[in-house]
Coordinates of C-alpha atoms in Angstrom, one line a residue:
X1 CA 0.0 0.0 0.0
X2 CA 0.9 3.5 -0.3
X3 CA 1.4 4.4 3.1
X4 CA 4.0 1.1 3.6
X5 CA 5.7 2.3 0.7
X6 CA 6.1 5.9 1.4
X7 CA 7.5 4.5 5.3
X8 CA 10.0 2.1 3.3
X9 CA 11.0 5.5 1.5
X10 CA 11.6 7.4 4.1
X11 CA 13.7 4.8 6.2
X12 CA 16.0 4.8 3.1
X13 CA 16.2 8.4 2.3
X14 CA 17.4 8.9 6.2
X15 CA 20.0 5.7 5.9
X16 CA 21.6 8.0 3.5
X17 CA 22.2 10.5 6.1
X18 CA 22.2 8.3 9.1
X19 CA 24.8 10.2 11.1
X20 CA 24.0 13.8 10.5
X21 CA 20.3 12.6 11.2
X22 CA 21.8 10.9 14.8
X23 CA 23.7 14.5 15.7
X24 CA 20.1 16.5 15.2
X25 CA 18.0 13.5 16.9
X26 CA 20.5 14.0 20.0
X27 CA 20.4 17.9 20.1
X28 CA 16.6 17.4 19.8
X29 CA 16.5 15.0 22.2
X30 CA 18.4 17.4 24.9
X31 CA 16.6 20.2 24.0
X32 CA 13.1 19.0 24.5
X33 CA 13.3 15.7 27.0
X34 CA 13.7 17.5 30.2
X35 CA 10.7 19.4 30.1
X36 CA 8.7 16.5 27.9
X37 CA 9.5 13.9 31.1
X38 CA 8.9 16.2 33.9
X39 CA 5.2 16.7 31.9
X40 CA 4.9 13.2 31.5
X41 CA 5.6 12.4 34.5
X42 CA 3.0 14.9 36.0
X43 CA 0.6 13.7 34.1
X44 CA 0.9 9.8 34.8
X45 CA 0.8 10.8 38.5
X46 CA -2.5 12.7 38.4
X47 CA -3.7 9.7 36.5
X48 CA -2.7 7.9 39.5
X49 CA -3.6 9.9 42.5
X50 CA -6.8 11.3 40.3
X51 CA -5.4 14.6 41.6
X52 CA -5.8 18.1 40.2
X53 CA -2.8 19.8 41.2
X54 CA -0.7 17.4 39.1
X55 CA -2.6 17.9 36.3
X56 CA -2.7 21.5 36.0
X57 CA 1.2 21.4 36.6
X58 CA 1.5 19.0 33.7
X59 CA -0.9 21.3 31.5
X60 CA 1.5 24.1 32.4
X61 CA 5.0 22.3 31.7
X62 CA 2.9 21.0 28.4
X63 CA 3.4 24.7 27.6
X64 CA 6.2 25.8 28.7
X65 CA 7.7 23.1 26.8
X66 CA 6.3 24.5 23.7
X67 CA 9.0 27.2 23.6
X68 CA 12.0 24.7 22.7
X69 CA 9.8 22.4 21.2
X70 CA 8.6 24.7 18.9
X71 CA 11.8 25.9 17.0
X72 CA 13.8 22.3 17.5
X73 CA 10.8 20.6 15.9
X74 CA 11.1 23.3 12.8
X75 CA 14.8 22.7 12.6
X76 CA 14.1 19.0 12.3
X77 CA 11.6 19.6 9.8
X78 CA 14.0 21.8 7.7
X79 CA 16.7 18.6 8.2
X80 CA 14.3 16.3 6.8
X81 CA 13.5 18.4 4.1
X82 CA 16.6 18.4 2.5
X83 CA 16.5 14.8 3.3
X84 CA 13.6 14.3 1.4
X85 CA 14.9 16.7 -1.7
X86 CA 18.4 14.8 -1.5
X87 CA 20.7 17.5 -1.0
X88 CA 23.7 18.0 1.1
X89 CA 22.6 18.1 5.3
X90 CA 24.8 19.9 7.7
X91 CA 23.2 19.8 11.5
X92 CA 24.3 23.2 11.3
X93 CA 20.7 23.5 9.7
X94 CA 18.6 22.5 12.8
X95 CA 19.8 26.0 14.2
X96 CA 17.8 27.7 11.2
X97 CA 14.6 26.6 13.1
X98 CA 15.7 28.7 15.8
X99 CA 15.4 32.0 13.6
X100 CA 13.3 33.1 10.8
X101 CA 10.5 30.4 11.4
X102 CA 10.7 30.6 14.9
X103 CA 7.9 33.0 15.8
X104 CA 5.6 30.9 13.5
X105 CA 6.9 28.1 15.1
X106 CA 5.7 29.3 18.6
X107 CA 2.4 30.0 17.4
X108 CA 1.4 26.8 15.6
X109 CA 3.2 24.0 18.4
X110 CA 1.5 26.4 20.9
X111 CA -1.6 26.4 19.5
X112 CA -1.6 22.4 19.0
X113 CA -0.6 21.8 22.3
X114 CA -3.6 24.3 23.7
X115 CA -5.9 22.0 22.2
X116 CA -4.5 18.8 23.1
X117 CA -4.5 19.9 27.2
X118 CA -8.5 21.2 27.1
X119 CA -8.8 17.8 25.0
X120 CA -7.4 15.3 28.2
X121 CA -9.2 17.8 30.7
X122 CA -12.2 16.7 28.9
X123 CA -11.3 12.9 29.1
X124 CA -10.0 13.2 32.6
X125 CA -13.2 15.0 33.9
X126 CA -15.8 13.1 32.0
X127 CA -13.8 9.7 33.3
X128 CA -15.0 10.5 36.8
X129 CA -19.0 10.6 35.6
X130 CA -20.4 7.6 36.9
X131 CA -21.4 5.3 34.2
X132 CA -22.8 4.8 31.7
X133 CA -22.9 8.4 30.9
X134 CA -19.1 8.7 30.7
X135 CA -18.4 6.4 28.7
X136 CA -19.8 7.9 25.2
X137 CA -18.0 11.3 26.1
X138 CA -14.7 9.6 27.1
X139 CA -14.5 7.8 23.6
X140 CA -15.7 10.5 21.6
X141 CA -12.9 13.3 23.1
X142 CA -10.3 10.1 22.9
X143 CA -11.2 9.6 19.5
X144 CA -11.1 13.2 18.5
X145 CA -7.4 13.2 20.7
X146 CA -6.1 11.0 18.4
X147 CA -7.0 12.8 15.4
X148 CA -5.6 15.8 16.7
X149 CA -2.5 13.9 17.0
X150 CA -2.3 13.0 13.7
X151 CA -2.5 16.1 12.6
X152 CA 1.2 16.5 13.8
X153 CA 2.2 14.3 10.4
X154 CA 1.4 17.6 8.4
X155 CA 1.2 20.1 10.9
X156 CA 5.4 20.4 11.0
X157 CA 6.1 20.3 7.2
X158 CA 3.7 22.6 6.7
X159 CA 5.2 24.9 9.1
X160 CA 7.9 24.8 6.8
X161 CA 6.2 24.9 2.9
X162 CA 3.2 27.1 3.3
X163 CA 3.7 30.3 2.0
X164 CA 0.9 32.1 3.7
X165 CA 2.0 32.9 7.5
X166 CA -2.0 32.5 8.6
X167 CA -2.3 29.7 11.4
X168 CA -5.7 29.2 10.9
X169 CA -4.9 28.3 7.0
X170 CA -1.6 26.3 8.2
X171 CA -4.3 24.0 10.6
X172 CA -6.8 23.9 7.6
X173 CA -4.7 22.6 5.3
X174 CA -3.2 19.8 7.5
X175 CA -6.7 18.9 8.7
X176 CA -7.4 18.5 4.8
X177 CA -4.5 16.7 4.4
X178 CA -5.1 14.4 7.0
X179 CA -8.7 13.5 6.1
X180 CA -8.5 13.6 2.5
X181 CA -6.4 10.0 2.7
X182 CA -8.1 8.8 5.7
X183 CA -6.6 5.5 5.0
X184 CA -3.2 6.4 4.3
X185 CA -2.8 8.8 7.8
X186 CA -4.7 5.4 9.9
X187 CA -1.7 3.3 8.3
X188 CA 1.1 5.8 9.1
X189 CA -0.1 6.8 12.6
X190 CA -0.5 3.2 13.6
X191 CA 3.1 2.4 12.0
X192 CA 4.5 5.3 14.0
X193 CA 3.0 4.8 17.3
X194 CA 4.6 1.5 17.2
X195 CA 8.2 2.6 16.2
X196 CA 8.0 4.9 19.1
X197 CA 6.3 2.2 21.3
X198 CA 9.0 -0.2 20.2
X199 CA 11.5 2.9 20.9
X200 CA 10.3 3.2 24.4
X201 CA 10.2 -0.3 25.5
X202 CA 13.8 -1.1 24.0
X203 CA 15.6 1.0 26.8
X204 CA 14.6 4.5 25.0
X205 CA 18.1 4.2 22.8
X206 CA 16.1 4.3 19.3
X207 CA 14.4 7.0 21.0
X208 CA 17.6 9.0 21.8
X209 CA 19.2 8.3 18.7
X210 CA 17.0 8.3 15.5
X211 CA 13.1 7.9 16.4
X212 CA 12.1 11.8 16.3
X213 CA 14.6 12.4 13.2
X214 CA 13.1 9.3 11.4
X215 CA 9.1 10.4 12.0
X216 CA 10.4 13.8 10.6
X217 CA 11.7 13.0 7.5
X218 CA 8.3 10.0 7.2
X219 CA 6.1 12.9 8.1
X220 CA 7.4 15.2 5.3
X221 CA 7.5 12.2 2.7
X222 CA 3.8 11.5 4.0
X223 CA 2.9 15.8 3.6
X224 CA 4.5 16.2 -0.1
X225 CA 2.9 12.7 -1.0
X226 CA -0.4 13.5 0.4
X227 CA -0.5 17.7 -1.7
X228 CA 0.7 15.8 -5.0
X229 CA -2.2 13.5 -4.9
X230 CA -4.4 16.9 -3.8
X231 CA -2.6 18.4 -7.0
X232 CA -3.6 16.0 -9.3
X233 CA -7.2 15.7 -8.7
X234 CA -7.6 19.6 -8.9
X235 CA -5.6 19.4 -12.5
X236 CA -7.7 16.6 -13.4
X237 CA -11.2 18.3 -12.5
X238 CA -9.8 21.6 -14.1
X239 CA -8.4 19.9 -17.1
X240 CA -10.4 16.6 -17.5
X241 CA -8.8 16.1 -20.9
X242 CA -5.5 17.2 -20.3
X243 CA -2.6 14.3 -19.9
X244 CA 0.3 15.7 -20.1
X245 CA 2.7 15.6 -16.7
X246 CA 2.4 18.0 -13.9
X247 CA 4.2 20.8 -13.3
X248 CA 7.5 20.6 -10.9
X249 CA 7.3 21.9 -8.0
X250 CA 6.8 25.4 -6.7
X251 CA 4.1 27.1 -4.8
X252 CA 0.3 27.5 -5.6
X253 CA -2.2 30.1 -4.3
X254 CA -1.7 32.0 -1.1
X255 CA -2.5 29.1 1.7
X256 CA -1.5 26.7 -1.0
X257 CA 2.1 24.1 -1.3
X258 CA 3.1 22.1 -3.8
X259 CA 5.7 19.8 -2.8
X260 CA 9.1 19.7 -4.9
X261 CA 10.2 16.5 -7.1

């Protein structure tokens, strides 16, 4: 299927730059693990206890965490980007997320992550109504939870090919995106919640090393896949009679990408 085929691509475009891809994963890694624990770690305590305090301190880490995750998360994006396109990486590139892009950066992660707190305070409160009233709100907020996380497989390339600085548009299109192959993003965000699963469970070493890096560069192969196949269904409802080849790359309408060859 396409989705196997686009991971298979992926994993061989980032063997071809294994170790500059290990050197970013590792200054990602630093950057954002501290505060990504100490959340985590909040949060499976509150689960625990059923205590408040814990979750609201979680919630705010969750946030505060935004302002490295942000930028690192843009510089691995621009890494796997040039993976993807096949030219030259230097890890000196995971530093450009840290400028120009950076304010956008902020907005969209911090945006994202906004949602994804008032979504698990929605689970964790309707979790305490007594049954069986929960349990239709509890799956329906878990359901839209992991939507919302698989809007990250577009959200970060996007970040990085849409012209048009709107967040609103940037969350549009990667909703779009994401439900125009339904099938494709149920594949991928199955096959990457168990590489970072499988990470987690083999003493977090894939994690430190490649995992991160590696969902990058598959999340950008996914995104460029995913606007060519958009692409070719507007040329072929505009131009129902017209076979010739598509046009390389470059960028359509404001709010609109097209990925490169």
């Amino acid at each position: 299927m396409n989705a196997f085929r686009i991971a298979w691509r992926a994993s061989r475009d980032l063997f071809d730059e294994l170790f500059t891809a290990i050197a970013v994963n590792l200054l990602w890694v630093v950057i954002n693990l501290p505060l990504l624990g100490v959340a985590f770690s909040l949060g499976l305590t509150a689960m625990i206890e059923w205590d408040v305090q814990p979750l609201f301190l979680a919630a705010l880490v969750l946030m505060l965490a935004v302002i490295p995750l942000g930028p690192s998360s843009t510089g691995l994006t621009l890494v796997a980007q040039r993976i993807f396109e096949g030219r030259s990486v230097s890890w000196r590139l995971f530093a450009d997320g840290f400028r120009a892009p950076r304010n956008r950066s902020w907005q969209v992660y911090a945006g994202w992550m906004a949602v994804f707190i008032i979504l698990l305070v929605n689970i964790a409160f309707y979790t305490q109504i007594p049954p069986p009233y929960n349990a239709f709100l509890t799956m329906f907020f878990l359901y839209v939870v992991i939507l919302w996380i698989a809007v990250l497989i577009h959200l970060g390339p996007l970040v990085v090919l849409q012209e048009d600085r709107s967040v609103v548009k940037l969350f549009r299109n990667a909703l779009i995106l994401m439900l125009g192959r339904p099938v494709a993003t149920l594949i991928t965000m199955l096959l990457m919640t168990v590489i970072v699963l499988l990470s987690i469970a083999i003493n977090l070493i894939p994690l430190l090393l490649l995992t991160p890096v590696w969902l990058a560069v598959w999340g950008f192969r996914a995104t460029a896949q995913a606007i060519e196949e958009i692409e070719e269904r507007r040329r072929a409802l505009q131009n129902p009679t017209d076979d010739g080849p598509p046009a390389a790359g470059g960028r359509g309408r404001r709010g609109q990408i097209r990925p490169r060859d």
